[in-house]
Coordinates of C-alpha atoms and ligand atoms in Angstrom, one line a residue:
X1 CA 194.4 117.2 44.3
X2 CA 195.1 120.5 46.0
X3 CA 197.2 119.4 48.9
X4 CA 200.4 117.5 48.0
X5 CA 202.9 117.1 50.9
X6 CA 205.4 115.9 48.3
X7 CA 205.7 119.4 46.8
X8 CA 207.9 120.5 49.7
X9 CA 210.2 117.4 49.3
X10 CA 211.1 118.1 45.7
X11 CA 214.7 119.2 46.0
X12 CA 217.5 119.1 48.6
X13 CA 217.5 122.9 48.8
X14 CA 213.7 123.1 49.5
X15 CA 213.9 120.2 52.0
X16 CA 216.6 122.1 53.9
X17 CA 214.5 125.3 53.9
X18 CA 211.5 123.6 55.5
X19 CA 213.4 121.6 58.0
X20 CA 211.8 121.6 61.5
X21 CA 214.9 120.5 63.3
X22 CA 218.2 122.4 63.1
X23 CA 221.2 121.4 65.1
X24 CA 224.7 122.6 65.8
X25 CA 227.9 121.2 67.2
X26 CA 227.6 123.6 70.1
X27 CA 224.9 121.3 71.5
X28 CA 227.2 118.2 71.6
X29 CA 229.0 116.8 74.6
X30 CA 231.6 114.1 74.3
X31 CA 232.1 111.7 77.3
X32 CA 235.7 110.7 78.0
X33 CA 237.4 108.4 80.5
X34 CA 240.5 109.2 82.5
X35 CA 242.5 106.6 84.3
X36 CA 245.6 106.4 86.6
X37 CA 249.0 105.5 85.2
X38 CA 251.3 106.8 82.5
X39 CA 251.4 107.0 78.8
X40 CA 248.5 104.7 78.1
X41 CA 245.5 104.8 75.8
X42 CA 243.4 101.6 76.2
X43 CA 240.6 100.8 73.8
X44 CA 237.3 99.8 75.6
X45 CA 236.6 96.4 74.1
X46 CA 232.8 96.7 74.0
X47 CA 233.1 100.3 72.6
X48 CA 235.6 100.1 69.7
X49 CA 236.9 103.6 69.0
X50 CA 236.5 104.8 72.6
X51 CA 239.4 104.8 75.0
X52 CA 240.5 105.1 78.6
X53 CA 243.4 107.7 78.7
X54 CA 246.0 108.2 81.4
X55 CA 246.1 111.9 82.3
X56 CA 249.2 112.6 80.3
X57 CA 247.6 111.2 77.1
X58 CA 244.2 112.8 77.6
X59 CA 245.3 115.7 75.5
X60 CA 245.4 113.3 72.4
X61 CA 241.8 112.5 72.8
X62 CA 240.6 116.0 73.6
X63 CA 242.6 117.4 70.7
X64 CA 240.7 115.1 68.3
X65 CA 237.4 116.2 69.7
X66 CA 238.3 119.9 69.5
X67 CA 239.6 119.5 65.9
X68 CA 236.3 117.9 64.9
X69 CA 234.4 120.9 66.3
X70 CA 233.3 119.6 69.7
X71 CA 234.1 122.1 72.5
X72 CA 232.4 120.4 75.5
X73 CA 233.5 117.2 77.2
X74 CA 232.2 115.2 80.1
X75 CA 234.8 113.5 82.2
X76 CA 234.6 110.2 84.0
X77 CA 237.4 108.9 86.3
X78 CA 238.6 105.4 86.9
X79 CA 240.6 105.4 90.2
X80 CA 243.2 102.8 91.1
X81 CA 242.0 102.5 94.6
X82 CA 238.4 102.0 95.7
X83 CA 237.0 101.9 99.3
X84 CA 233.6 101.6 101.0
X85 CA 233.2 105.4 101.1
X86 CA 234.4 106.3 97.6
X87 CA 237.0 108.6 99.1
X88 CA 239.0 108.9 95.8
X89 CA 235.9 110.7 94.4
X90 CA 236.7 113.9 96.3
X91 CA 240.5 113.4 96.8
X92 CA 242.5 116.5 95.9
X93 CA 244.8 114.3 93.8
X94 CA 241.9 112.1 92.5
X95 CA 241.8 111.0 88.9
X96 CA 239.1 113.5 87.8
X97 CA 240.7 116.3 89.6
X98 CA 244.1 115.6 87.9
X99 CA 242.4 115.2 84.5
X100 CA 240.6 118.6 84.9
X101 CA 243.8 120.4 85.7
X102 CA 245.5 118.8 82.6
X103 CA 242.6 119.5 80.3
X104 CA 242.4 123.1 81.5
X105 CA 246.1 123.7 81.1
X106 CA 246.1 122.5 77.4
X107 CA 242.6 123.7 76.4
X108 CA 241.8 126.9 78.2
X109 CA 238.5 127.4 76.3
X110 CA 237.2 123.9 76.5
X111 CA 233.9 123.5 78.5
X112 CA 234.5 120.9 81.2
X113 CA 231.7 118.9 82.7
X114 CA 232.1 116.2 85.3
X115 CA 229.9 113.2 86.1
X116 CA 229.4 113.3 89.9
X117 CA 228.8 109.8 91.2
X118 CA 230.4 107.3 93.5
X119 CA 230.0 103.9 91.7
X120 CA 233.4 104.2 90.1
X121 CA 235.0 104.9 93.5
X122 CA 233.3 102.5 95.9
X123 CA 234.6 98.9 96.4
X124 CA 231.0 97.7 96.3
X125 CA 230.2 99.5 93.0
X126 CA 227.0 101.2 94.2
X127 CA 226.3 104.9 93.7
X128 CA 226.1 105.7 97.4
X129 CA 226.9 104.7 101.0
X130 CA 226.0 101.2 102.0
X131 CA 224.2 100.4 105.2
X132 CA 224.2 96.6 105.2
X133 CA 222.8 95.9 101.7
X134 CA 220.8 99.2 101.5
X135 CA 222.1 102.1 99.5
X136 CA 221.6 104.9 102.1
X137 CA 220.3 108.1 100.7
X138 CA 220.9 110.7 103.2
X139 CA 224.4 109.8 104.3
X140 CA 225.4 109.8 100.6
X141 CA 224.4 113.5 100.1
X142 CA 227.3 115.1 101.8
X143 CA 229.8 112.9 100.0
X144 CA 228.2 113.8 96.6
X145 CA 228.3 117.5 97.6
X146 CA 231.9 117.3 98.6
X147 CA 232.8 115.5 95.3
X148 CA 231.0 118.1 93.3
X149 CA 232.8 120.9 95.1
X150 CA 236.2 119.3 94.6
X151 CA 235.5 119.0 90.9
X152 CA 234.6 122.7 90.7
X153 CA 237.7 123.6 92.7
X154 CA 239.8 121.6 90.3
X155 CA 238.4 123.5 87.3
X156 CA 235.0 121.9 86.3
X157 CA 232.7 124.4 84.6
X158 CA 229.6 122.3 85.3
X159 CA 228.8 119.3 87.4
X160 CA 226.4 116.5 86.5
X161 CA 225.2 114.3 89.3
X162 CA 224.2 110.8 88.1
X163 CA 223.7 108.9 91.3
X164 CA 219.9 109.3 91.6
X165 CA 219.8 109.9 95.3
X166 CA 216.9 112.0 96.4
X167 CA 217.8 115.6 97.3
X168 CA 221.3 115.5 95.8
X169 CA 220.8 118.6 93.6
X170 CA 219.8 120.7 96.6
X171 CA 222.8 119.3 98.6
X172 CA 225.2 120.1 95.8
X173 CA 223.7 123.6 95.1
X174 CA 224.0 124.5 98.8
X175 CA 227.6 123.3 99.0
X176 CA 228.7 125.1 95.8
X177 CA 227.0 128.3 96.9
X178 CA 228.5 128.2 100.4
X179 CA 231.9 128.2 98.7
X180 CA 231.2 131.0 96.3
X181 CA 230.5 128.9 93.2
X182 CA 226.9 130.2 92.8
X183 CA 227.5 130.6 89.0
X184 CA 228.4 127.0 88.4
X185 CA 225.5 125.2 86.7
X186 CA 224.2 121.7 87.7
X187 CA 223.1 119.4 84.9
X188 CA 221.0 116.7 86.7
X189 CA 220.7 113.2 85.4
X190 CA 217.1 113.6 86.7
X191 CA 215.3 111.1 84.5
X192 CA 217.7 108.2 84.7
X193 CA 216.3 104.7 84.2
X194 CA 217.8 101.4 85.5
X195 CA 218.9 100.2 82.1
X196 CA 220.8 97.4 80.4
X197 CA 222.1 100.1 78.0
X198 CA 224.8 101.0 80.5
X199 CA 226.4 97.6 80.2
X200 CA 229.5 98.6 78.2
X201 CA 230.1 101.7 80.4
X202 CA 230.3 99.6 83.5
X203 CA 233.1 97.6 81.8
X204 CA 234.7 100.9 80.7
X205 CA 234.6 102.4 84.1
X206 CA 234.9 99.2 86.1
X207 CA 231.8 100.3 88.0
X208 CA 229.4 97.3 88.0
X209 CA 227.7 96.7 91.4
X210 CA 229.4 93.9 93.3
X211 CA 225.9 92.6 94.3
X212 CA 222.3 93.4 93.4
X213 CA 221.4 96.1 90.9
X214 CA 220.6 99.8 90.9
X215 CA 216.8 99.4 90.8
X216 CA 216.3 100.9 94.3
X217 CA 217.6 104.3 93.0
X218 CA 217.5 104.4 89.2
X219 CA 214.0 104.4 87.7
X220 CA 211.8 101.6 86.5
X221 CA 211.6 101.8 82.7
X222 CA 207.8 101.1 82.8
X223 CA 207.2 104.6 84.2
X224 CA 206.7 107.9 82.6
X225 CA 204.9 110.1 85.2
X226 CA 207.6 109.3 87.7
X227 CA 210.1 110.8 85.3
X228 CA 208.2 114.0 85.1
X229 CA 208.1 114.1 88.9
X230 CA 211.9 113.6 89.1
X231 CA 212.4 116.4 86.6
X232 CA 210.2 118.8 88.3
X233 CA 211.7 118.0 91.7
X234 CA 215.2 118.6 90.5
X235 CA 214.3 121.9 88.9
X236 CA 212.9 123.0 92.2
X237 CA 216.1 122.0 93.9
X238 CA 218.1 124.2 91.5
X239 CA 219.0 122.0 88.5
X240 CA 219.9 124.2 85.6
X241 CA 219.6 121.5 83.0
X242 CA 217.6 118.3 83.1
X243 CA 218.9 115.1 81.5
X244 CA 217.0 112.1 80.2
X245 CA 219.0 108.8 80.0
X246 CA 219.3 106.6 77.9
X247 CA 218.2 108.5 74.7
X248 CA 217.1 105.6 72.4
X249 CA 213.9 103.9 73.7
X250 CA 213.3 107.0 75.9
X251 CA 212.6 109.8 73.3
X252 CA 209.0 110.0 74.6
X253 CA 210.4 111.2 78.0
X254 CA 212.3 114.0 76.2
X255 CA 209.1 115.3 74.8
X256 CA 207.1 115.0 77.9
X257 CA 209.7 116.5 80.2
X258 CA 210.2 119.4 77.8
X259 CA 206.5 120.2 78.0
X260 CA 206.5 120.7 81.8
X261 CA 209.8 122.3 82.6
X262 CA 211.4 125.5 81.3
X263 CA 215.1 124.7 81.7
X264 CA 217.2 123.2 78.8
X265 CA 216.8 119.4 78.2
X266 CA 219.7 117.1 77.6
X267 CA 219.7 113.5 76.6
X268 CA 222.5 110.9 76.9
X269 CA 222.9 108.4 74.1
X270 CA 224.7 105.9 76.3
X271 CA 227.3 103.2 75.9
X272 CA 225.0 100.4 74.9
X273 CA 223.6 102.5 72.1
X274 CA 227.1 103.2 70.8
X275 CA 228.1 99.5 71.2
X276 CA 225.1 98.2 69.3
X277 CA 225.5 100.6 66.4
X278 CA 229.3 100.1 66.2
X279 CA 229.0 96.3 66.3
X280 CA 226.4 96.2 63.5
X281 CA 228.4 98.7 61.5
X282 CA 231.6 96.7 61.8
X283 CA 229.7 93.7 60.5
X284 CA 228.5 95.7 57.5
X285 CA 224.9 95.2 58.5
X286 CA 223.9 98.9 58.8
X287 CA 224.9 102.2 57.4
X288 CA 226.6 103.7 60.4
X289 CA 226.6 107.3 59.3
X290 CA 222.9 107.3 58.6
X291 CA 221.9 105.4 61.7
X292 CA 223.9 107.7 64.0
X293 CA 222.3 110.7 62.2
X294 CA 218.8 109.4 62.6
X295 CA 219.3 108.6 66.3
X296 CA 220.7 112.1 66.9
X297 CA 218.1 113.9 65.0
X298 CA 215.4 111.7 66.6
X299 CA 216.5 113.0 70.0
X300 CA 216.6 116.6 68.9
X301 CA 213.3 116.3 67.2
X302 CA 211.8 114.9 70.4
X303 CA 212.9 118.1 72.1
X304 CA 216.5 117.7 73.2
X305 CA 218.6 120.9 73.4
X306 CA 221.8 119.1 74.2
X307 CA 223.0 115.7 73.0
X308 CA 225.6 113.7 74.9
X309 CA 227.1 111.0 72.7
X310 CA 230.2 108.9 72.0
X311 CA 229.6 109.8 68.4
X312 CA 230.0 113.5 69.1
X313 CA 233.1 113.9 66.9
X314 CA 231.4 112.1 63.9
X315 CA 228.2 114.1 64.4
X316 CA 230.1 117.4 64.4
X317 CA 231.6 116.4 61.1
X318 CA 228.2 115.4 59.6
X319 CA 226.9 118.8 60.7
X320 CA 229.9 120.6 59.1
X321 CA 229.4 118.6 55.8
X322 CA 225.7 119.5 55.8
X323 CA 224.9 115.7 55.8
X324 CA 222.4 116.5 58.6
X325 CA 221.5 119.6 60.5
Ligands
PBG401 C1 227.4 106.6 86.9 C2 227.1 106.7 85.5 C3 226.7 105.6 84.6 C4 226.6 106.2 83.3 C5 226.8 107.5 83.4 N1 227.1 107.8 84.8 C6 226.5 104.2 84.9 C7 225.5 103.7 85.7 O1 224.6 104.4 86.2 O2 225.5 102.5 86.0 C8 226.2 105.4 82.1 C9 226.8 106.0 80.8 C10 226.8 105.1 79.7 O3 226.3 104.0 79.7 O4 227.4 105.5 78.6 N2 226.4 106.3 87.8

């Protein structure tokens, strides 16, 4: 036998040399939840180890992330008051706006990304304006643009629209540019599927739709070419980074999208992925560290440049130890 693939697997040092996928903590983003109130840190019951923080306690959570080597966070807000138009999303003293100010004050070098959406802020829990039972696309665009601008004015380094309205990237880009923020990047949740994997998040953010589902705006999971279309459209509208979401069960889309666009590709390992792994790990049924590592490397191997995950702190640690990476 001349050709023996096992030759290059013979030692850890050799295996490391020939690795095809190399990763670094600089590509990790940690999602965090801010809520109204004082001095509270509430564990999310379906996501053990993840919390909702009041603004004054947010520093505890961010500090842990920074200590572990994560220097980018994505902020979600849980307002006290919701209305039909989601007006707390762009309020100057809104929850995300306050959280941004606090984070910036305590961590001047932290890279702050915000999720731009209305579902946490609307009384009906949909991601846009309702016209009877229809989520209206075009009247939602100015609200999203205004929300993105208010995040940037409050200190966000990057905005990430997740609503899946058509034309939102262009609307946000125009609004940011008009106000001089032409250097603030947009990471678009471009290839976002209507997925049961978001279940725990909706508990965490209190954002489940009051009626119906999100299938008229989020994508049908049977489709692949449609995802490529969404990615190309968003790049044309000015998206600087394209996201695929969820990550698990959608790694094929990471590879396909990466082939046709030339901006960086991110993927979001969402709440349901975290909840499943955590639950099985707590039961002693799986090896959490190895499962988390394989899921992450699977996403990077598929082509992800950026990985958004509730396991960011642990992964940063695994990279540091050389367990993976
Ligand atoms: C807001 C939004 C959602 C997630 C990110 N942004 C929920 C949804 O679309 O219903 C999901 C994140 C996760 O599950 O971890 N639209």
